[in-house]
Amino acid sequence: MTSHETIKRGIRPRDAASLVLIDTAENEPRILMGRRHSRMKFVPDAFVFPGGKLDAGDMGVRTATGFGHQTARMMESAAASRAKSEALAAAAIRETFEETGLIVAAPGDVGIVAGEGWEPFRDRGVAPRLDVLDFVARAITPASSPIRFHARFFAASAEVASGEVKGSGELEDLGWYKISEALKLPVIDVTEFVLHEISRRHKGETRSRVPLYSYRNDKPVIRA
């Protein structure tokens, strides 16, 4: 193994979170997705869910509500502390607002230690709402990737999000896509896996634990 390969394989995944908003008004669920800009370093031109990395300011944000019992239990089974679990969910909500204009929140105070990204919530007198979130999947980028994330995927009904869809420029072609349509878009394997998970859940199929999509020798491995 070369020294370059050793360096790449030593990269620690950064914590990240995404929010899958689901519109069930029609027979087939529609998912809010957008295409990453071609100039982005990580998966350029791929369609993704709103989301991003966990920021330091997310760890200090106060939430309007806590998780529901089922989501809290699922987060515990994924070996995440309560504080970190809530920070990840808050990050998913913050990133979704920044990238789409939709906000999942309730009256509350994010607190004085919340980062700059929380100013729009503070100005509106609201804080992230966690009781409407389901924890559906997590994924870890391959060890060979020069950019690595440990991503958690939350889901919520589109009905709990307020505001109008208005992109910030981070995601292009932002819109609501039926799952069957989304699977035909240029998506990476992790996104495809999460879309299938959402479809399974819509059909009433459940798992006792949240699945982890990871890699062994650069080949996908699913643990549930």
PDB file of C-alpha atoms in Angstrom:
ATOM      1  CA  MET A   1       0.000   0.000   0.000  1.00  0.00           C
ATOM      2  CA  THR A   2       1.401   3.401  -0.928  1.00  0.00           C
ATOM      3  CA  SER A   3       1.612   6.285   1.521  1.00  0.00           C
ATOM      4  CA  HIS A   4      -1.051   8.101  -0.514  1.00  0.00           C
ATOM      5  CA  GLU A   5      -3.444   5.175  -0.114  1.00  0.00           C
ATOM      6  CA  THR A   6      -2.682   5.048   3.607  1.00  0.00           C
ATOM      7  CA  ILE A   7      -3.589   8.706   3.968  1.00  0.00           C
ATOM      8  CA  LYS A   8      -6.861   8.257   2.088  1.00  0.00           C
ATOM      9  CA  ARG A   9      -7.871   5.244   4.146  1.00  0.00           C
ATOM     10  CA  GLY A  10      -7.170   7.142   7.341  1.00  0.00           C
ATOM     11  CA  ILE A  11      -9.752   9.848   6.647  1.00  0.00           C
ATOM     12  CA  ARG A  12     -12.346   9.955   9.407  1.00  0.00           C
ATOM     13  CA  PRO A  13     -15.950  10.311   8.203  1.00  0.00           C
ATOM     14  CA  ARG A  14     -17.574  13.637   9.063  1.00  0.00           C
ATOM     15  CA  ASP A  15     -21.007  13.604  10.671  1.00  0.00           C
ATOM     16  CA  ALA A  16     -23.800  14.681   8.325  1.00  0.00           C
ATOM     17  CA  ALA A  17     -27.579  14.506   8.089  1.00  0.00           C
ATOM     18  CA  SER A  18     -30.299  14.736   5.451  1.00  0.00           C
ATOM     19  CA  LEU A  19     -34.046  15.230   5.574  1.00  0.00           C
ATOM     20  CA  VAL A  20     -36.334  13.322   3.211  1.00  0.00           C
ATOM     21  CA  LEU A  21     -39.600  15.245   2.883  1.00  0.00           C
ATOM     22  CA  ILE A  22     -42.407  13.038   1.605  1.00  0.00           C
ATOM     23  CA  ASP A  23     -45.584  14.201  -0.123  1.00  0.00           C
ATOM     24  CA  THR A  24     -48.221  11.445   0.077  1.00  0.00           C
ATOM     25  CA  ALA A  25     -51.096  13.397  -1.471  1.00  0.00           C
ATOM     26  CA  GLU A  26     -51.022  11.084  -4.497  1.00  0.00           C
ATOM     27  CA  ASN A  27     -50.884   7.282  -4.743  1.00  0.00           C
ATOM     28  CA  GLU A  28     -47.131   7.277  -5.217  1.00  0.00           C
ATOM     29  CA  PRO A  29     -45.077   9.327  -2.727  1.00  0.00           C
ATOM     30  CA  ARG A  30     -43.170  12.311  -4.057  1.00  0.00           C
ATOM     31  CA  ILE A  31     -39.803  13.254  -2.583  1.00  0.00           C
ATOM     32  CA  LEU A  32     -38.161  16.688  -2.478  1.00  0.00           C
ATOM     33  CA  MET A  33     -34.783  16.424  -4.230  1.00  0.00           C
ATOM     34  CA  GLY A  34     -32.345  18.588  -6.116  1.00  0.00           C
ATOM     35  CA  ARG A  35     -29.211  18.234  -8.232  1.00  0.00           C
ATOM     36  CA  ARG A  36     -25.847  19.193  -6.762  1.00  0.00           C
ATOM     37  CA  HIS A  37     -23.978  21.799  -8.759  1.00  0.00           C
ATOM     38  CA  SER A  38     -21.402  20.516 -11.228  1.00  0.00           C
ATOM     39  CA  ARG A  39     -18.645  22.491  -9.469  1.00  0.00           C
ATOM     40  CA  MET A  40     -19.144  20.770  -6.123  1.00  0.00           C
ATOM     41  CA  LYS A  41     -16.351  18.461  -4.978  1.00  0.00           C
ATOM     42  CA  PHE A  42     -18.619  15.784  -3.514  1.00  0.00           C
ATOM     43  CA  VAL A  43     -20.953  13.907  -5.928  1.00  0.00           C
ATOM     44  CA  PRO A  44     -21.349  16.757  -8.469  1.00  0.00           C
ATOM     45  CA  ASP A  45     -24.434  16.612 -10.717  1.00  0.00           C
ATOM     46  CA  ALA A  46     -26.061  13.920  -8.556  1.00  0.00           C
ATOM     47  CA  PHE A  47     -29.620  14.283  -7.284  1.00  0.00           C
ATOM     48  CA  VAL A  48     -29.775  14.260  -3.499  1.00  0.00           C
ATOM     49  CA  PHE A  49     -32.003  15.032  -0.538  1.00  0.00           C
ATOM     50  CA  PRO A  50     -31.467  18.327   1.285  1.00  0.00           C
ATOM     51  CA  GLY A  51     -28.762  17.990   3.908  1.00  0.00           C
ATOM     52  CA  GLY A  52     -25.176  18.591   4.872  1.00  0.00           C
ATOM     53  CA  LYS A  53     -22.506  18.267   7.519  1.00  0.00           C
ATOM     54  CA  LEU A  54     -23.024  18.718  11.238  1.00  0.00           C
ATOM     55  CA  ASP A  55     -21.792  22.159  12.324  1.00  0.00           C
ATOM     56  CA  ALA A  56     -20.461  23.050  15.759  1.00  0.00           C
ATOM     57  CA  GLY A  57     -23.388  25.434  16.253  1.00  0.00           C
ATOM     58  CA  ASP A  58     -25.851  22.577  15.824  1.00  0.00           C
ATOM     59  CA  MET A  59     -24.630  20.981  19.046  1.00  0.00           C
ATOM     60  CA  GLY A  60     -25.847  23.940  21.082  1.00  0.00           C
ATOM     61  CA  VAL A  61     -29.238  24.569  19.484  1.00  0.00           C
ATOM     62  CA  ARG A  62     -32.359  24.194  21.598  1.00  0.00           C
ATOM     63  CA  THR A  63     -35.174  22.265  19.936  1.00  0.00           C
ATOM     64  CA  ALA A  64     -38.882  23.004  20.204  1.00  0.00           C
ATOM     65  CA  THR A  65     -39.679  19.331  20.771  1.00  0.00           C
ATOM     66  CA  GLY A  66     -37.812  16.114  21.384  1.00  0.00           C
ATOM     67  CA  PHE A  67     -37.934  12.943  19.334  1.00  0.00           C
ATOM     68  CA  GLY A  68     -40.931  10.650  19.390  1.00  0.00           C
ATOM     69  CA  HIS A  69     -40.380   7.401  21.326  1.00  0.00           C
ATOM     70  CA  GLN A  70     -39.747   5.249  18.253  1.00  0.00           C
ATOM     71  CA  THR A  71     -37.210   7.616  16.705  1.00  0.00           C
ATOM     72  CA  ALA A  72     -35.415   8.059  20.030  1.00  0.00           C
ATOM     73  CA  ARG A  73     -35.158   4.277  20.383  1.00  0.00           C
ATOM     74  CA  MET A  74     -33.830   3.916  16.832  1.00  0.00           C
ATOM     75  CA  MET A  75     -31.202   6.583  17.445  1.00  0.00           C
ATOM     76  CA  GLU A  76     -30.087   4.814  20.614  1.00  0.00           C
ATOM     77  CA  SER A  77     -29.736   1.543  18.715  1.00  0.00           C
ATOM     78  CA  ALA A  78     -27.379   3.362  16.324  1.00  0.00           C
ATOM     79  CA  ALA A  79     -25.127   4.156  19.303  1.00  0.00           C
ATOM     80  CA  ALA A  80     -25.664   7.916  19.193  1.00  0.00           C
ATOM     81  CA  SER A  81     -25.970   9.972  22.370  1.00  0.00           C
ATOM     82  CA  ARG A  82     -29.127  11.982  22.919  1.00  0.00           C
ATOM     83  CA  ALA A  83     -27.283  15.285  22.477  1.00  0.00           C
ATOM     84  CA  LYS A  84     -25.635  14.216  19.240  1.00  0.00           C
ATOM     85  CA  SER A  85     -28.832  12.612  17.936  1.00  0.00           C
ATOM     86  CA  GLU A  86     -30.762  15.845  18.423  1.00  0.00           C
ATOM     87  CA  ALA A  87     -27.924  17.891  16.913  1.00  0.00           C
ATOM     88  CA  LEU A  88     -27.907  15.697  13.788  1.00  0.00           C
ATOM     89  CA  ALA A  89     -31.666  16.037  13.368  1.00  0.00           C
ATOM     90  CA  ALA A  90     -31.389  19.785  13.877  1.00  0.00           C
ATOM     91  CA  ALA A  91     -28.647  19.948  11.248  1.00  0.00           C
ATOM     92  CA  ALA A  92     -30.894  18.161   8.753  1.00  0.00           C
ATOM     93  CA  ILE A  93     -33.660  20.694   9.430  1.00  0.00           C
ATOM     94  CA  ARG A  94     -31.285  23.670   9.186  1.00  0.00           C
ATOM     95  CA  GLU A  95     -29.746  22.465   5.925  1.00  0.00           C
ATOM     96  CA  THR A  96     -33.188  21.795   4.460  1.00  0.00           C
ATOM     97  CA  PHE A  97     -34.247  25.358   5.192  1.00  0.00           C
ATOM     98  CA  GLU A  98     -31.025  26.768   3.735  1.00  0.00           C
ATOM     99  CA  GLU A  99     -31.277  24.711   0.538  1.00  0.00           C
ATOM    100  CA  THR A 100     -35.027  24.646  -0.093  1.00  0.00           C
ATOM    101  CA  GLY A 101     -36.726  27.422   1.879  1.00  0.00           C
ATOM    102  CA  LEU A 102     -38.904  24.918   3.751  1.00  0.00           C
ATOM    103  CA  ILE A 103     -38.788  24.934   7.525  1.00  0.00           C
ATOM    104  CA  VAL A 104     -39.721  22.171   9.985  1.00  0.00           C
ATOM    105  CA  ALA A 105     -40.130  24.040  13.239  1.00  0.00           C
ATOM    106  CA  ALA A 106     -42.453  25.095  16.049  1.00  0.00           C
ATOM    107  CA  PRO A 107     -42.542  28.116  18.371  1.00  0.00           C
ATOM    108  CA  GLY A 108     -39.410  28.115  20.468  1.00  0.00           C
ATOM    109  CA  ASP A 109     -35.999  29.623  21.188  1.00  0.00           C
ATOM    110  CA  VAL A 110     -32.883  28.115  19.609  1.00  0.00           C
ATOM    111  CA  GLY A 111     -30.781  29.658  22.376  1.00  0.00           C
ATOM    112  CA  ILE A 112     -27.819  31.992  22.429  1.00  0.00           C
ATOM    113  CA  VAL A 113     -25.185  29.335  21.709  1.00  0.00           C
ATOM    114  CA  ALA A 114     -26.704  28.247  18.396  1.00  0.00           C
ATOM    115  CA  GLY A 115     -24.523  29.065  15.384  1.00  0.00           C
ATOM    116  CA  GLU A 116     -25.070  31.734  12.717  1.00  0.00           C
ATOM    117  CA  GLY A 117     -27.044  29.275  10.596  1.00  0.00           C
ATOM    118  CA  TRP A 118     -29.801  29.450  13.181  1.00  0.00           C
ATOM    119  CA  GLU A 119     -30.393  33.210  12.900  1.00  0.00           C
ATOM    120  CA  PRO A 120     -33.407  32.781  10.547  1.00  0.00           C
ATOM    121  CA  PHE A 121     -35.020  30.500  13.139  1.00  0.00           C
ATOM    122  CA  ARG A 122     -34.246  32.951  15.942  1.00  0.00           C
ATOM    123  CA  ASP A 123     -35.708  35.823  13.921  1.00  0.00           C
ATOM    124  CA  ARG A 124     -38.931  33.860  13.408  1.00  0.00           C
ATOM    125  CA  GLY A 125     -39.190  32.805  17.037  1.00  0.00           C
ATOM    126  CA  VAL A 126     -39.091  29.125  16.147  1.00  0.00           C
ATOM    127  CA  ALA A 127     -36.871  26.118  16.851  1.00  0.00           C
ATOM    128  CA  PRO A 128     -36.438  22.762  15.089  1.00  0.00           C
ATOM    129  CA  ARG A 129     -39.256  20.289  15.600  1.00  0.00           C
ATOM    130  CA  LEU A 130     -38.038  16.735  16.137  1.00  0.00           C
ATOM    131  CA  ASP A 131     -41.237  14.912  17.086  1.00  0.00           C
ATOM    132  CA  VAL A 132     -42.279  14.670  13.404  1.00  0.00           C
ATOM    133  CA  LEU A 133     -39.061  12.974  12.278  1.00  0.00           C
ATOM    134  CA  ASP A 134     -38.465   9.307  11.550  1.00  0.00           C
ATOM    135  CA  PHE A 135     -34.937   7.898  11.473  1.00  0.00           C
ATOM    136  CA  VAL A 136     -34.822   5.769   8.320  1.00  0.00           C
ATOM    137  CA  ALA A 137     -31.192   4.991   7.439  1.00  0.00           C
ATOM    138  CA  ARG A 138     -27.546   5.819   7.847  1.00  0.00           C
ATOM    139  CA  ALA A 139     -24.596   5.458   5.523  1.00  0.00           C
ATOM    140  CA  ILE A 140     -20.811   5.705   5.662  1.00  0.00           C
ATOM    141  CA  THR A 141     -18.747   6.709   2.617  1.00  0.00           C
ATOM    142  CA  PRO A 142     -16.136   4.168   1.405  1.00  0.00           C
ATOM    143  CA  ALA A 143     -12.747   4.280   3.119  1.00  0.00           C
ATOM    144  CA  SER A 144     -11.112   4.863  -0.272  1.00  0.00           C
ATOM    145  CA  SER A 145     -13.030   8.107  -0.842  1.00  0.00           C
ATOM    146  CA  PRO A 146     -11.056  11.356  -0.363  1.00  0.00           C
ATOM    147  CA  ILE A 147     -14.200  12.931   1.140  1.00  0.00           C
ATOM    148  CA  ARG A 148     -16.033  10.861   3.729  1.00  0.00           C
ATOM    149  CA  PHE A 149     -19.299  11.264   5.638  1.00  0.00           C
ATOM    150  CA  HIS A 150     -21.282   9.323   8.200  1.00  0.00           C
ATOM    151  CA  ALA A 151     -24.751  10.428   7.141  1.00  0.00           C
ATOM    152  CA  ARG A 152     -28.039   9.961   8.959  1.00  0.00           C
ATOM    153  CA  PHE A 153     -31.262  10.139   6.977  1.00  0.00           C
ATOM    154  CA  PHE A 154     -34.418  11.430   8.622  1.00  0.00           C
ATOM    155  CA  ALA A 155     -37.870  11.542   7.025  1.00  0.00           C
ATOM    156  CA  ALA A 156     -40.953  13.655   7.606  1.00  0.00           C
ATOM    157  CA  SER A 157     -44.267  14.358   5.946  1.00  0.00           C
ATOM    158  CA  ALA A 158     -44.285  17.344   3.612  1.00  0.00           C
ATOM    159  CA  GLU A 159     -47.285  18.593   5.596  1.00  0.00           C
ATOM    160  CA  VAL A 160     -45.107  19.518   8.584  1.00  0.00           C
ATOM    161  CA  ALA A 161     -42.877  21.818   6.508  1.00  0.00           C
ATOM    162  CA  SER A 162     -43.909  25.443   6.039  1.00  0.00           C
ATOM    163  CA  GLY A 163     -42.809  27.965   3.449  1.00  0.00           C
ATOM    164  CA  GLU A 164     -42.365  27.859  -0.310  1.00  0.00           C
ATOM    165  CA  VAL A 165     -39.797  25.807  -2.170  1.00  0.00           C
ATOM    166  CA  LYS A 166     -37.107  28.243  -3.229  1.00  0.00           C
ATOM    167  CA  GLY A 167     -33.586  27.035  -3.912  1.00  0.00           C
ATOM    168  CA  SER A 168     -30.494  28.786  -2.587  1.00  0.00           C
ATOM    169  CA  GLY A 169     -28.328  27.780  -5.543  1.00  0.00           C
ATOM    170  CA  GLU A 170     -26.789  24.776  -3.802  1.00  0.00           C
ATOM    171  CA  LEU A 171     -29.345  22.446  -5.387  1.00  0.00           C
ATOM    172  CA  GLU A 172     -30.535  22.883  -8.960  1.00  0.00           C
ATOM    173  CA  ASP A 173     -33.678  21.382 -10.531  1.00  0.00           C
ATOM    174  CA  LEU A 174     -35.183  21.409  -7.032  1.00  0.00           C
ATOM    175  CA  GLY A 175     -38.626  19.810  -6.989  1.00  0.00           C
ATOM    176  CA  TRP A 176     -40.922  16.993  -5.941  1.00  0.00           C
ATOM    177  CA  TYR A 177     -40.197  13.708  -7.712  1.00  0.00           C
ATOM    178  CA  LYS A 178     -42.177  10.476  -7.578  1.00  0.00           C
ATOM    179  CA  ILE A 179     -40.013   7.687  -6.231  1.00  0.00           C
ATOM    180  CA  SER A 180     -40.185   5.824  -9.557  1.00  0.00           C
ATOM    181  CA  GLU A 181     -39.027   8.998 -11.329  1.00  0.00           C
ATOM    182  CA  ALA A 182     -36.310   9.718  -8.776  1.00  0.00           C
ATOM    183  CA  LEU A 183     -34.816   6.263  -9.245  1.00  0.00           C
ATOM    184  CA  LYS A 184     -34.266   7.087 -12.923  1.00  0.00           C
ATOM    185  CA  LEU A 185     -32.349  10.265 -12.116  1.00  0.00           C
ATOM    186  CA  PRO A 186     -28.552  10.334 -11.736  1.00  0.00           C
ATOM    187  CA  VAL A 187     -28.377   9.291  -8.079  1.00  0.00           C
ATOM    188  CA  ILE A 188     -25.596   7.587  -6.134  1.00  0.00           C
ATOM    189  CA  ASP A 189     -26.097   4.165  -4.627  1.00  0.00           C
ATOM    190  CA  VAL A 190     -26.809   5.480  -1.121  1.00  0.00           C
ATOM    191  CA  THR A 191     -29.591   7.753  -2.381  1.00  0.00           C
ATOM    192  CA  GLU A 192     -31.066   4.862  -4.331  1.00  0.00           C
ATOM    193  CA  PHE A 193     -30.999   2.726  -1.186  1.00  0.00           C
ATOM    194  CA  VAL A 194     -32.796   5.403   0.873  1.00  0.00           C
ATOM    195  CA  LEU A 195     -35.449   5.823  -1.834  1.00  0.00           C
ATOM    196  CA  HIS A 196     -36.124   2.091  -1.687  1.00  0.00           C
ATOM    197  CA  GLU A 197     -36.328   2.303   2.114  1.00  0.00           C
ATOM    198  CA  ILE A 198     -38.917   5.085   1.868  1.00  0.00           C
ATOM    199  CA  SER A 199     -40.901   2.982  -0.620  1.00  0.00           C
ATOM    200  CA  ARG A 200     -40.768  -0.018   1.724  1.00  0.00           C
ATOM    201  CA  ARG A 201     -41.998   2.041   4.660  1.00  0.00           C
ATOM    202  CA  HIS A 202     -44.846   3.470   2.580  1.00  0.00           C
ATOM    203  CA  LYS A 203     -45.972  -0.098   1.867  1.00  0.00           C
ATOM    204  CA  GLY A 204     -46.013  -0.875   5.573  1.00  0.00           C
ATOM    205  CA  GLU A 205     -42.778  -2.868   5.689  1.00  0.00           C
ATOM    206  CA  THR A 206     -40.779  -2.178   8.825  1.00  0.00           C
ATOM    207  CA  ARG A 207     -37.370  -2.992  10.266  1.00  0.00           C
ATOM    208  CA  SER A 208     -36.482  -3.602  13.898  1.00  0.00           C
ATOM    209  CA  ARG A 209     -33.297  -1.571  13.453  1.00  0.00           C
ATOM    210  CA  VAL A 210     -32.267   1.281  11.202  1.00  0.00           C
ATOM    211  CA  PRO A 211     -30.176  -0.080   8.307  1.00  0.00           C
ATOM    212  CA  LEU A 212     -26.571   0.949   7.779  1.00  0.00           C
ATOM    213  CA  TYR A 213     -25.290   1.226   4.206  1.00  0.00           C
ATOM    214  CA  SER A 214     -21.519   0.935   4.236  1.00  0.00           C
ATOM    215  CA  TYR A 215     -18.691  -0.622   2.243  1.00  0.00           C
ATOM    216  CA  ARG A 216     -16.167  -3.420   2.596  1.00  0.00           C
ATOM    217  CA  ASN A 217     -13.333  -3.320   0.079  1.00  0.00           C
ATOM    218  CA  ASP A 218     -15.375  -0.707  -1.798  1.00  0.00           C
ATOM    219  CA  LYS A 219     -18.333  -3.080  -2.184  1.00  0.00           C
ATOM    220  CA  PRO A 220     -21.704  -2.134  -0.623  1.00  0.00           C
ATOM    221  CA  VAL A 221     -22.715  -3.908   2.557  1.00  0.00           C
ATOM    222  CA  ILE A 222     -26.124  -3.437   4.193  1.00  0.00           C
ATOM    223  CA  ARG A 223     -26.506  -4.155   7.878  1.00  0.00           C
ATOM    224  CA  ALA A 224     -29.945  -4.062   9.472  1.00  0.00           C
TER     225      ALA A 224
END
